[in-house]
mmCIF file of N, CA and C in Angstrom:
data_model
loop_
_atom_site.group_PDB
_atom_site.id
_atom_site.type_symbol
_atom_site.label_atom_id
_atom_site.label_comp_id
_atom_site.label_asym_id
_atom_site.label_seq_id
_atom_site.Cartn_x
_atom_site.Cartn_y
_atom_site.Cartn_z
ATOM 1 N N UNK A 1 31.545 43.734 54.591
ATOM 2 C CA UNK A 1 30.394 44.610 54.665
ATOM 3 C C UNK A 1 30.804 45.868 55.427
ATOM 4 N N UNK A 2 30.345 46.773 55.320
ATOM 5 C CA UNK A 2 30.613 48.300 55.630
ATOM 6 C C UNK A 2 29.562 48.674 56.059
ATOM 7 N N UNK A 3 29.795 49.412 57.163
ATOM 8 C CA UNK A 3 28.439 50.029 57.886
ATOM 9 C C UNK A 3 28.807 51.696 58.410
ATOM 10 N N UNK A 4 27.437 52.252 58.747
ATOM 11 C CA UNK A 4 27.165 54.048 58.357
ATOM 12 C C UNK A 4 26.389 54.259 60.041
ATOM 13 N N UNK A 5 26.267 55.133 59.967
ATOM 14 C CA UNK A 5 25.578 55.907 61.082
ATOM 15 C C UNK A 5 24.453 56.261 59.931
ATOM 16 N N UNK A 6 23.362 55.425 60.429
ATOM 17 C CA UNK A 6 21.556 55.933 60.136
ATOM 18 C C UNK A 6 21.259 57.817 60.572
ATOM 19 N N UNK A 7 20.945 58.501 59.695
ATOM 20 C CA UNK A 7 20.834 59.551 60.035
ATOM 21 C C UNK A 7 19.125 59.609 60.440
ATOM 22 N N UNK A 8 18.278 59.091 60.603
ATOM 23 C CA UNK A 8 16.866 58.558 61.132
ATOM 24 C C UNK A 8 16.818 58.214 62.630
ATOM 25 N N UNK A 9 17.861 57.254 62.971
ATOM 26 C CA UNK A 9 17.884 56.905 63.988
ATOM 27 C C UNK A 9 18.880 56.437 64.645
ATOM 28 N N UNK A 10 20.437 57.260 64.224
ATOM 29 C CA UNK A 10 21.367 57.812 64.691
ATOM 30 C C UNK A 10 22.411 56.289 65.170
ATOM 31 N N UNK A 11 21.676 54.996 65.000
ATOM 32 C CA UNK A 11 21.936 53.900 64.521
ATOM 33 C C UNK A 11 23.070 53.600 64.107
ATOM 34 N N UNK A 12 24.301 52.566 63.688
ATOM 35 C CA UNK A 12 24.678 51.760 62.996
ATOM 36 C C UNK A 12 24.309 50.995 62.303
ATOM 37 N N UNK A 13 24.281 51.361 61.060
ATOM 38 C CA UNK A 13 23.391 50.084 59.947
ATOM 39 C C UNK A 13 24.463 49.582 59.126
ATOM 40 N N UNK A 14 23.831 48.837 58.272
ATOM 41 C CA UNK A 14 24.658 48.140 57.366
ATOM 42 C C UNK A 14 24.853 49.324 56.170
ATOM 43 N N UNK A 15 25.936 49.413 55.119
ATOM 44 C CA UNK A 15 25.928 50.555 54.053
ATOM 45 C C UNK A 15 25.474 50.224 53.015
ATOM 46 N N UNK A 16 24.249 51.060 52.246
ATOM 47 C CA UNK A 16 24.077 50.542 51.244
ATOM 48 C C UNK A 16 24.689 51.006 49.845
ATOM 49 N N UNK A 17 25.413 52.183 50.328
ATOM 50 C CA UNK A 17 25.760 52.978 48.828
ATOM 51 C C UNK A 17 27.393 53.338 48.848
ATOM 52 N N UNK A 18 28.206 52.489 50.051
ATOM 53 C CA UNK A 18 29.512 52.222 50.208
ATOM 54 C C UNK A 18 29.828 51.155 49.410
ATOM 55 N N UNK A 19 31.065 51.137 48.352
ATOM 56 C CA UNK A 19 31.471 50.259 47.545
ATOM 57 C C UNK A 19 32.865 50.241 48.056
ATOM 58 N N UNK A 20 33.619 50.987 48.639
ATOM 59 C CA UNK A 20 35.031 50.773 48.915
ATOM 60 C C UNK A 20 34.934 51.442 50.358
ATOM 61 N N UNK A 21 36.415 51.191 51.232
ATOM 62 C CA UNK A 21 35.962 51.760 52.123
ATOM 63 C C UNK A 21 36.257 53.386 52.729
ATOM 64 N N UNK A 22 37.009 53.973 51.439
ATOM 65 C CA UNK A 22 37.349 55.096 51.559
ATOM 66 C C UNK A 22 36.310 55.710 50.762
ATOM 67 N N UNK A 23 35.047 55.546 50.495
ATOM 68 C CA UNK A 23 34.168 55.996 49.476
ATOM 69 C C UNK A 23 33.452 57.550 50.343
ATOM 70 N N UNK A 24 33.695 58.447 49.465
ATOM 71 C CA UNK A 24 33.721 58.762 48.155
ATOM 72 C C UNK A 24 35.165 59.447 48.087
ATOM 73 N N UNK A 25 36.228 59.092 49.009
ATOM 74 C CA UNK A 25 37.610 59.429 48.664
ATOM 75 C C UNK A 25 38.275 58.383 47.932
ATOM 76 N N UNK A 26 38.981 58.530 47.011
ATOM 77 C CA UNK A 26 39.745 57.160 46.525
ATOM 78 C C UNK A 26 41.276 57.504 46.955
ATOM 79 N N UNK A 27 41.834 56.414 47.078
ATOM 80 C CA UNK A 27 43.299 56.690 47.787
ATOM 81 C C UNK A 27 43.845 57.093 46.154
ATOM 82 N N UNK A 28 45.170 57.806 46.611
ATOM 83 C CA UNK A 28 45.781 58.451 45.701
ATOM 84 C C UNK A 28 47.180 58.125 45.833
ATOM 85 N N UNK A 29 48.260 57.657 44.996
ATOM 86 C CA UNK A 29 49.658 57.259 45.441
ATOM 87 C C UNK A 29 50.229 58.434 45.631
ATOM 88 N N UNK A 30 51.029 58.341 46.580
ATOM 89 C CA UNK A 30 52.326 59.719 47.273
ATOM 90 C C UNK A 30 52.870 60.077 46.008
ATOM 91 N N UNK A 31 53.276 61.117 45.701
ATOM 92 C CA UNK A 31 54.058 61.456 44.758
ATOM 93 C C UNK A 31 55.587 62.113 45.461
ATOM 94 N N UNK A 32 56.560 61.231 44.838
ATOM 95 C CA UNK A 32 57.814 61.749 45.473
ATOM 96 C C UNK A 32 58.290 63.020 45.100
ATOM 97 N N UNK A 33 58.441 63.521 46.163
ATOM 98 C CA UNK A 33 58.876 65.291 46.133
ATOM 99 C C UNK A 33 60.653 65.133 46.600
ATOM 100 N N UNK A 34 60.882 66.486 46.080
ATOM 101 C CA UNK A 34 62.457 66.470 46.569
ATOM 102 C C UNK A 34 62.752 67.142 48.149
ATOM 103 N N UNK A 35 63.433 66.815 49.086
ATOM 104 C CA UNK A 35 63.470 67.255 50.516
ATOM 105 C C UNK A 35 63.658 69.008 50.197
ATOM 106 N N UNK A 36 63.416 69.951 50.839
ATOM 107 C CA UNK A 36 63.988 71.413 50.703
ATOM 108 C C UNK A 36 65.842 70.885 51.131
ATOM 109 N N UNK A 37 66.203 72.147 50.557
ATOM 110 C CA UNK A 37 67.524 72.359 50.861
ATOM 111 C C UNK A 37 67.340 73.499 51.863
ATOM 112 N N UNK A 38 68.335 73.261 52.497
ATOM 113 C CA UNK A 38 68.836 73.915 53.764
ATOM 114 C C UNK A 38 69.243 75.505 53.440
ATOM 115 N N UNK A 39 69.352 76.343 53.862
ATOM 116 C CA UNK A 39 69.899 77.573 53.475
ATOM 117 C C UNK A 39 70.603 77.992 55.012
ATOM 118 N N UNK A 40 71.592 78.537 54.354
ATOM 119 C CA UNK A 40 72.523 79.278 55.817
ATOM 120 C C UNK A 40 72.483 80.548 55.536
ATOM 121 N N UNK A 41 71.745 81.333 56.396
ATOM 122 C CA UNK A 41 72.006 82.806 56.187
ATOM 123 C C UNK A 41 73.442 83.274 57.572
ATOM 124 N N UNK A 42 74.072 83.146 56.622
ATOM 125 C CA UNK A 42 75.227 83.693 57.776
ATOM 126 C C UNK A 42 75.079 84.886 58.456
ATOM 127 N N UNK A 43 74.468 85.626 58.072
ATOM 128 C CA UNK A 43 74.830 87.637 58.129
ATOM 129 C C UNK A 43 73.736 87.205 59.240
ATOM 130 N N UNK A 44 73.106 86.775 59.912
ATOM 131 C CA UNK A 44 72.550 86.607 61.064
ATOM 132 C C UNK A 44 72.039 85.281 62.010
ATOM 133 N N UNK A 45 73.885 84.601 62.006
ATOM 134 C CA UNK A 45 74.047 84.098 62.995
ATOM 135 C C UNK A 45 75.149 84.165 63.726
ATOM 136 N N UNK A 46 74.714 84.111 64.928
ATOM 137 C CA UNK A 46 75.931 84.368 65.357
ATOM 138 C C UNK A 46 77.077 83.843 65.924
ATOM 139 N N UNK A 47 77.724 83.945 66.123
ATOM 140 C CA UNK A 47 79.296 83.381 66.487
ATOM 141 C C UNK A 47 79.821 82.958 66.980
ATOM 142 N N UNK A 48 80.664 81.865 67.998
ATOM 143 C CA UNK A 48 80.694 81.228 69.106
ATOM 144 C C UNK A 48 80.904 81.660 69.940
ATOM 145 N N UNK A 49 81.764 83.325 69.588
ATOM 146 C CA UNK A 49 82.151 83.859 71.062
ATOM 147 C C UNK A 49 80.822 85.271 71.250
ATOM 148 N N UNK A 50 79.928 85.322 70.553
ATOM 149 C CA UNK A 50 78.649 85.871 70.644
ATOM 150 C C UNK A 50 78.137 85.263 71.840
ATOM 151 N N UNK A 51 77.890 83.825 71.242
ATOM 152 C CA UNK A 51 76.919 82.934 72.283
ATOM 153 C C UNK A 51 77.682 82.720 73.664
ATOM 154 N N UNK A 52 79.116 82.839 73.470
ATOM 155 C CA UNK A 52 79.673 82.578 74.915
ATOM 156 C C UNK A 52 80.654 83.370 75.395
ATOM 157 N N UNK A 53 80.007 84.189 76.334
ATOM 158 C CA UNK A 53 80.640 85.295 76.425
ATOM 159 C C UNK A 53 82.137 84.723 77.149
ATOM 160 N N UNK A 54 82.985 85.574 77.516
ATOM 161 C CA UNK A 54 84.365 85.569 78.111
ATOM 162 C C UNK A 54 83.507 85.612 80.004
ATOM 163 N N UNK A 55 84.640 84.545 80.681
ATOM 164 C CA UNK A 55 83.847 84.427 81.868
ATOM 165 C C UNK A 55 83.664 85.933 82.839
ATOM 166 N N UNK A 56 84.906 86.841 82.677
ATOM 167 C CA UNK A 56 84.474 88.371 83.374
ATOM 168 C C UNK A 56 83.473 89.564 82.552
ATOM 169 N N UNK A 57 83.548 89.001 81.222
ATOM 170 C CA UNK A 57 82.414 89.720 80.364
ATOM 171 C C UNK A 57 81.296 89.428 81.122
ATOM 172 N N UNK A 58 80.655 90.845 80.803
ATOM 173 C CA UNK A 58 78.897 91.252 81.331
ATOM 174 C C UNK A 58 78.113 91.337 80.201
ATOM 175 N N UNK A 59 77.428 89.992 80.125
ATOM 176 C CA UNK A 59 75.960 89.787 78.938
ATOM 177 C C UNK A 59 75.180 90.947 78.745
ATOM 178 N N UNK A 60 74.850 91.260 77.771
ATOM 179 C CA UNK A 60 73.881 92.594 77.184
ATOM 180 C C UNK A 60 72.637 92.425 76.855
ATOM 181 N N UNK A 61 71.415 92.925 77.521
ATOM 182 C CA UNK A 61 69.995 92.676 77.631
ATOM 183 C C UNK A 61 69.828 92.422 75.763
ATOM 184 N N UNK A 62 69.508 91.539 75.184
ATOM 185 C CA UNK A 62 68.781 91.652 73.966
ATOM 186 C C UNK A 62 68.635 92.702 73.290
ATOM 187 N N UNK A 63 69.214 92.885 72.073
ATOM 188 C CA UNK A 63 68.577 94.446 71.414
ATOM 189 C C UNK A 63 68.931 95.498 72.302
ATOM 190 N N UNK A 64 69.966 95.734 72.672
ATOM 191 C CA UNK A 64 70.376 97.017 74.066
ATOM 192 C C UNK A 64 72.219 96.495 73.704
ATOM 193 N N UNK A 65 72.400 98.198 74.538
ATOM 194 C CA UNK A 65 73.619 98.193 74.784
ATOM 195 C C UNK A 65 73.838 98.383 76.242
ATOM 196 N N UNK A 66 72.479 97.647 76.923
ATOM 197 C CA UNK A 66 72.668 97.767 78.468
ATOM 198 C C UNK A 66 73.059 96.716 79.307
ATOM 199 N N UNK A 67 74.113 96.329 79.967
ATOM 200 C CA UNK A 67 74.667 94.459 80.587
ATOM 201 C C UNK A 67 73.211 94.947 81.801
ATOM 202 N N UNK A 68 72.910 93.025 81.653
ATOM 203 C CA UNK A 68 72.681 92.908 82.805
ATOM 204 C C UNK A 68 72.899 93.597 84.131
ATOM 205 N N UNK A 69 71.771 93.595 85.450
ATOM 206 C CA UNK A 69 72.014 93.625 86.418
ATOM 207 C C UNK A 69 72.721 93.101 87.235
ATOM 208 N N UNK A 70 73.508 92.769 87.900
ATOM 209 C CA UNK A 70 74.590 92.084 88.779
ATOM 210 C C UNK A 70 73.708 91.125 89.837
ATOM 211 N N UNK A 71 74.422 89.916 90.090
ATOM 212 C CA UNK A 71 72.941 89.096 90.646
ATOM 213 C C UNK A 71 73.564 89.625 92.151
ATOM 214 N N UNK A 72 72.766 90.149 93.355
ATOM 215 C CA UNK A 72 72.868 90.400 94.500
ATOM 216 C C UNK A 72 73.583 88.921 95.454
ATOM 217 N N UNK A 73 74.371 89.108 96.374
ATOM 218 C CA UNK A 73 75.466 88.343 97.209
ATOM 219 C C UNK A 73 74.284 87.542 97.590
ATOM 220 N N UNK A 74 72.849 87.881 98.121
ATOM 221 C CA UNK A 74 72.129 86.945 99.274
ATOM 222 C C UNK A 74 71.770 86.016 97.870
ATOM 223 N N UNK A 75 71.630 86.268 97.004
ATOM 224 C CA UNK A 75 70.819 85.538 96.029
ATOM 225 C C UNK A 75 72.010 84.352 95.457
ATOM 226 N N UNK A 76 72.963 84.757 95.378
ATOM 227 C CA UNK A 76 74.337 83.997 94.584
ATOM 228 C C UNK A 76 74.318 82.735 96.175
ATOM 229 N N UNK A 77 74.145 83.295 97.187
ATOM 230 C CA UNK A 77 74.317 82.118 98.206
ATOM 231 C C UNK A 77 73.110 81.358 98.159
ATOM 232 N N UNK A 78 72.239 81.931 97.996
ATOM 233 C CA UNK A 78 70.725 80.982 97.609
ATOM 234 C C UNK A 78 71.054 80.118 96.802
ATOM 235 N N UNK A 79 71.905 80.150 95.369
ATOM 236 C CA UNK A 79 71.794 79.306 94.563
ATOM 237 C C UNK A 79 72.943 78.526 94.868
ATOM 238 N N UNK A 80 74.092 78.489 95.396
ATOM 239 C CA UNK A 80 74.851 77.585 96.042
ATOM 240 C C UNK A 80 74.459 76.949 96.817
ATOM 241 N N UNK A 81 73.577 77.652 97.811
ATOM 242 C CA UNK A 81 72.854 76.141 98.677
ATOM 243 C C UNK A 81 72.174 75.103 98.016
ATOM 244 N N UNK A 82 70.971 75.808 97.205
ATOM 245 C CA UNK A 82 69.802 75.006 96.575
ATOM 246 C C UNK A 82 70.972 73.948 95.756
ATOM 247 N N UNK A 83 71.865 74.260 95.076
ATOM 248 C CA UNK A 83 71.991 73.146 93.998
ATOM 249 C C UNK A 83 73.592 72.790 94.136
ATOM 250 N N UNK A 84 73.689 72.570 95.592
ATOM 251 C CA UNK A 84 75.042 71.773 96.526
ATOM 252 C C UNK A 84 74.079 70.122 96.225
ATOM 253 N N UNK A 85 75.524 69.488 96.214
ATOM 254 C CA UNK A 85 74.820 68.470 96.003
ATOM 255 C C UNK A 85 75.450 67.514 97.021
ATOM 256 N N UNK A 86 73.932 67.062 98.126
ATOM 257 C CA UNK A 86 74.379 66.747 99.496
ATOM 258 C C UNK A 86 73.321 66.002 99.614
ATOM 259 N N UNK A 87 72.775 65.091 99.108
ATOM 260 C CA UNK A 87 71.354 64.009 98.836
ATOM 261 C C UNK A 87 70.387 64.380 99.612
ATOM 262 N N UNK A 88 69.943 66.101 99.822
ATOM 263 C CA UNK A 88 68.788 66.587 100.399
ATOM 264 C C UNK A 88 67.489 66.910 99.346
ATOM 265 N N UNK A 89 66.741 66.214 99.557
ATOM 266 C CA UNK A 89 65.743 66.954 98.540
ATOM 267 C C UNK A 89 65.696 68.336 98.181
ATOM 268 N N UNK A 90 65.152 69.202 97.201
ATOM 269 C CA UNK A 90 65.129 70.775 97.262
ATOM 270 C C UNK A 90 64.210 70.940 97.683
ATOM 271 N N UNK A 91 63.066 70.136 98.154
ATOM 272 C CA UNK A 91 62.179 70.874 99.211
ATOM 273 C C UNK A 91 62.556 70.616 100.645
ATOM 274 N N UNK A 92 63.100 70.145 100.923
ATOM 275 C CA UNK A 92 63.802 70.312 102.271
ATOM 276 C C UNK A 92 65.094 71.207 102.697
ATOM 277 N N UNK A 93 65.969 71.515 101.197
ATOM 278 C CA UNK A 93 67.171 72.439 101.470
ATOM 279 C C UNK A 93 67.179 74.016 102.251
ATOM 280 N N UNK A 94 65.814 74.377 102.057
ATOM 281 C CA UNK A 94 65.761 75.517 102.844
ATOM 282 C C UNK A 94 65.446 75.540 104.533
ATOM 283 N N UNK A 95 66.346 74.699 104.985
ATOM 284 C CA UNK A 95 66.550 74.660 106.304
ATOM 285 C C UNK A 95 65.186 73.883 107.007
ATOM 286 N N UNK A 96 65.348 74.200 108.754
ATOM 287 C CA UNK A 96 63.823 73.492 109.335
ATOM 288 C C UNK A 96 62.344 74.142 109.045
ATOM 289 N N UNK A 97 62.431 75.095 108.571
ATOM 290 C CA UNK A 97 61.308 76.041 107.874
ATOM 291 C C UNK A 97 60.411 75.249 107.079
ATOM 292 N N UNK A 98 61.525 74.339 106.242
ATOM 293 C CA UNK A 98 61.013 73.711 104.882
ATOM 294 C C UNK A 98 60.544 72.412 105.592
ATOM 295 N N UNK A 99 61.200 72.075 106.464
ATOM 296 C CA UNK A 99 60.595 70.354 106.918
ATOM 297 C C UNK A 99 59.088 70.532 107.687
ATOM 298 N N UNK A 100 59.251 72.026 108.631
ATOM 299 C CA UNK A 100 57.865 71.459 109.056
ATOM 300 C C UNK A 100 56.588 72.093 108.144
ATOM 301 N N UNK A 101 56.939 72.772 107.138
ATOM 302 C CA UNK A 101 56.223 73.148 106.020
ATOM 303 C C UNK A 101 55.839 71.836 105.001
ATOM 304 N N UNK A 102 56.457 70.935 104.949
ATOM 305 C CA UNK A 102 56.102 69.447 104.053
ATOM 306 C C UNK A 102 55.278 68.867 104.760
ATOM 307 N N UNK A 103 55.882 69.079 106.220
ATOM 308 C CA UNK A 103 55.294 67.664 107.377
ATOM 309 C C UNK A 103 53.594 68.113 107.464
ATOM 310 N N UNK A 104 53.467 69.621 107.383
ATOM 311 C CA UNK A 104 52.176 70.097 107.929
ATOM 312 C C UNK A 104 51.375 69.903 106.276
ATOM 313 N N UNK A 105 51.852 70.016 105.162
ATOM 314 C CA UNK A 105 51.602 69.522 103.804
ATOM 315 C C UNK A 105 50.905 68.288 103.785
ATOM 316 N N UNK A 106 52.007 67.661 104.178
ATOM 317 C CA UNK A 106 51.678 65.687 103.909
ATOM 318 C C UNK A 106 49.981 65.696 105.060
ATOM 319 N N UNK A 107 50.293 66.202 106.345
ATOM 320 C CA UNK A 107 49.522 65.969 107.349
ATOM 321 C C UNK A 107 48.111 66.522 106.850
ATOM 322 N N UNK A 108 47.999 67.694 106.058
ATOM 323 C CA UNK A 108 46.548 67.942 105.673
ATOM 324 C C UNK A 108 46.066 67.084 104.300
ATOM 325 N N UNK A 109 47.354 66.652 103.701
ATOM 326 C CA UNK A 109 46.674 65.554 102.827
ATOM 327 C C UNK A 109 46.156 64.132 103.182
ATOM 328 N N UNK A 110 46.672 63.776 104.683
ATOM 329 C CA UNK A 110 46.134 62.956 104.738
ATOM 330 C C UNK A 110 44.530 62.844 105.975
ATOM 331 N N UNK A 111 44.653 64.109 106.099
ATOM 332 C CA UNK A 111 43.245 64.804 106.869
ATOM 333 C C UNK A 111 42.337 64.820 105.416
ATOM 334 N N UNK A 112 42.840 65.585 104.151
ATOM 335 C CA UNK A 112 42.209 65.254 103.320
ATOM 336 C C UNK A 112 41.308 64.187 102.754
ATOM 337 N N UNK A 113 42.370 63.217 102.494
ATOM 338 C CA UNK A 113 41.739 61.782 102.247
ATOM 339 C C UNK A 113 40.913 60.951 103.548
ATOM 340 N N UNK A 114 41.178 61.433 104.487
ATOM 341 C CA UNK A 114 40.473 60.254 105.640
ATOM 342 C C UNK A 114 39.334 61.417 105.118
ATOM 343 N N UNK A 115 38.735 62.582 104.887
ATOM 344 C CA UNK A 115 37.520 63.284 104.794
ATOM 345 C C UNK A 115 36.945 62.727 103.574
ATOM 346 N N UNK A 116 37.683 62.758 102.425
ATOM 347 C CA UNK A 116 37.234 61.649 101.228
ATOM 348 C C UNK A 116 36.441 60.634 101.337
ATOM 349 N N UNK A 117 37.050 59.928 102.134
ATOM 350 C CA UNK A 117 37.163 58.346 102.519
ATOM 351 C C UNK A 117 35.823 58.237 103.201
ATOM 352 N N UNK A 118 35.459 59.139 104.131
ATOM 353 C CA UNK A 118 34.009 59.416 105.321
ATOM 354 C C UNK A 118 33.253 59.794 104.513
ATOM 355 N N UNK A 119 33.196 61.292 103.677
ATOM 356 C CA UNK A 119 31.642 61.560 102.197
ATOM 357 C C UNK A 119 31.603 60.019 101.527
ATOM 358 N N UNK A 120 32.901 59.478 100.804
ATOM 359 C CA UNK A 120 32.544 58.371 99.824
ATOM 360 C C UNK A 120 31.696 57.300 100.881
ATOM 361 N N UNK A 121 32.213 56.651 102.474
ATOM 362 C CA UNK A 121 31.167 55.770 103.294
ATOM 363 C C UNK A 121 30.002 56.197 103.247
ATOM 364 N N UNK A 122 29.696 57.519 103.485
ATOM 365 C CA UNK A 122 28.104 57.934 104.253
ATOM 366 C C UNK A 122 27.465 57.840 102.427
ATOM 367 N N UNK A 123 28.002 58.358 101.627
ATOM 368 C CA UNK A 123 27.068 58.187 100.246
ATOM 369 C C UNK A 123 26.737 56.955 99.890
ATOM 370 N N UNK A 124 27.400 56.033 100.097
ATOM 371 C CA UNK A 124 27.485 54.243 99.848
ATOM 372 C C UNK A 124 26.350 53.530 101.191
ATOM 373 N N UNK A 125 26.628 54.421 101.992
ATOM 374 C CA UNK A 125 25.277 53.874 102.959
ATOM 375 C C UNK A 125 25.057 54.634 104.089
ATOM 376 N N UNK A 126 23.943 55.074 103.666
ATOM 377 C CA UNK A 126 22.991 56.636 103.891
ATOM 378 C C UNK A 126 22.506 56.036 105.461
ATOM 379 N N UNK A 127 22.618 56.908 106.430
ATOM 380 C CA UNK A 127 21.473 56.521 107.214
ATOM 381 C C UNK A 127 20.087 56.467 107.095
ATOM 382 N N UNK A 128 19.446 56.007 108.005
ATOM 383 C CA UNK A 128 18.002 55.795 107.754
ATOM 384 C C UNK A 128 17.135 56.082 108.867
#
């Protein structure tokens, strides 16, 4: 048996004018198609030594004949620290700055939740 949404009373009823259960779609068999073929447009791809430049070669902004900016000395040591691998978390690698910046983090989340914890008591039982 097959059942409808009553448009009267928005209901589940039983169906009276369902005979299958894809009605009024009838299933239809797949018809086998052939996969596309692949096409290589060579004339715009590019090349292995395109994609990888020579290690003293300077990369060229997209669509330009302008290289990149040069990454600045403080910044090249930034990224040697951050991703030395010395089993420090990366939120702690930026020195004691970063620890008492987590510690004071963690500490208002858990000021957070004990404040949670006190609205959810007093709503559960109200004074009187």
């Amino acid at each position: 048996m097959y059942h409808q949404f009553s448009r009267a009373t928005g209901r589940l009823v039983a169906a009276t004018n369902l005979q299958t259960p894809l009605f009024p779609v009838a299933p239809i068999a797949l018809q086998r198609v052939d996969p596309p073929k692949i096409q290589y447009n060579t004339a715009q791809l590019s090349t292995v030594t395109e994609a990888c430049p020579a290690p003293g070669a300077r990369k060229l902004i997209p669509g330009t004949n302008t290289p990149y900016s040069p990454v600045p000395e403080s910044i090249r040591k930034q990224q040697q620290q951050f991703q030395k691998e010395d089993d420090v978390p990366v939120f702690l690698k930026g020195g004691p700055v970063d620890g008492i910046l987590y510690r004071l983090t963690l500490a208002l989340c858990v000021v957070g939740l004990v404040g949670i914890g006190h609205t959810v008591y007093d709503h559960a039982f109200p004074k009187q």
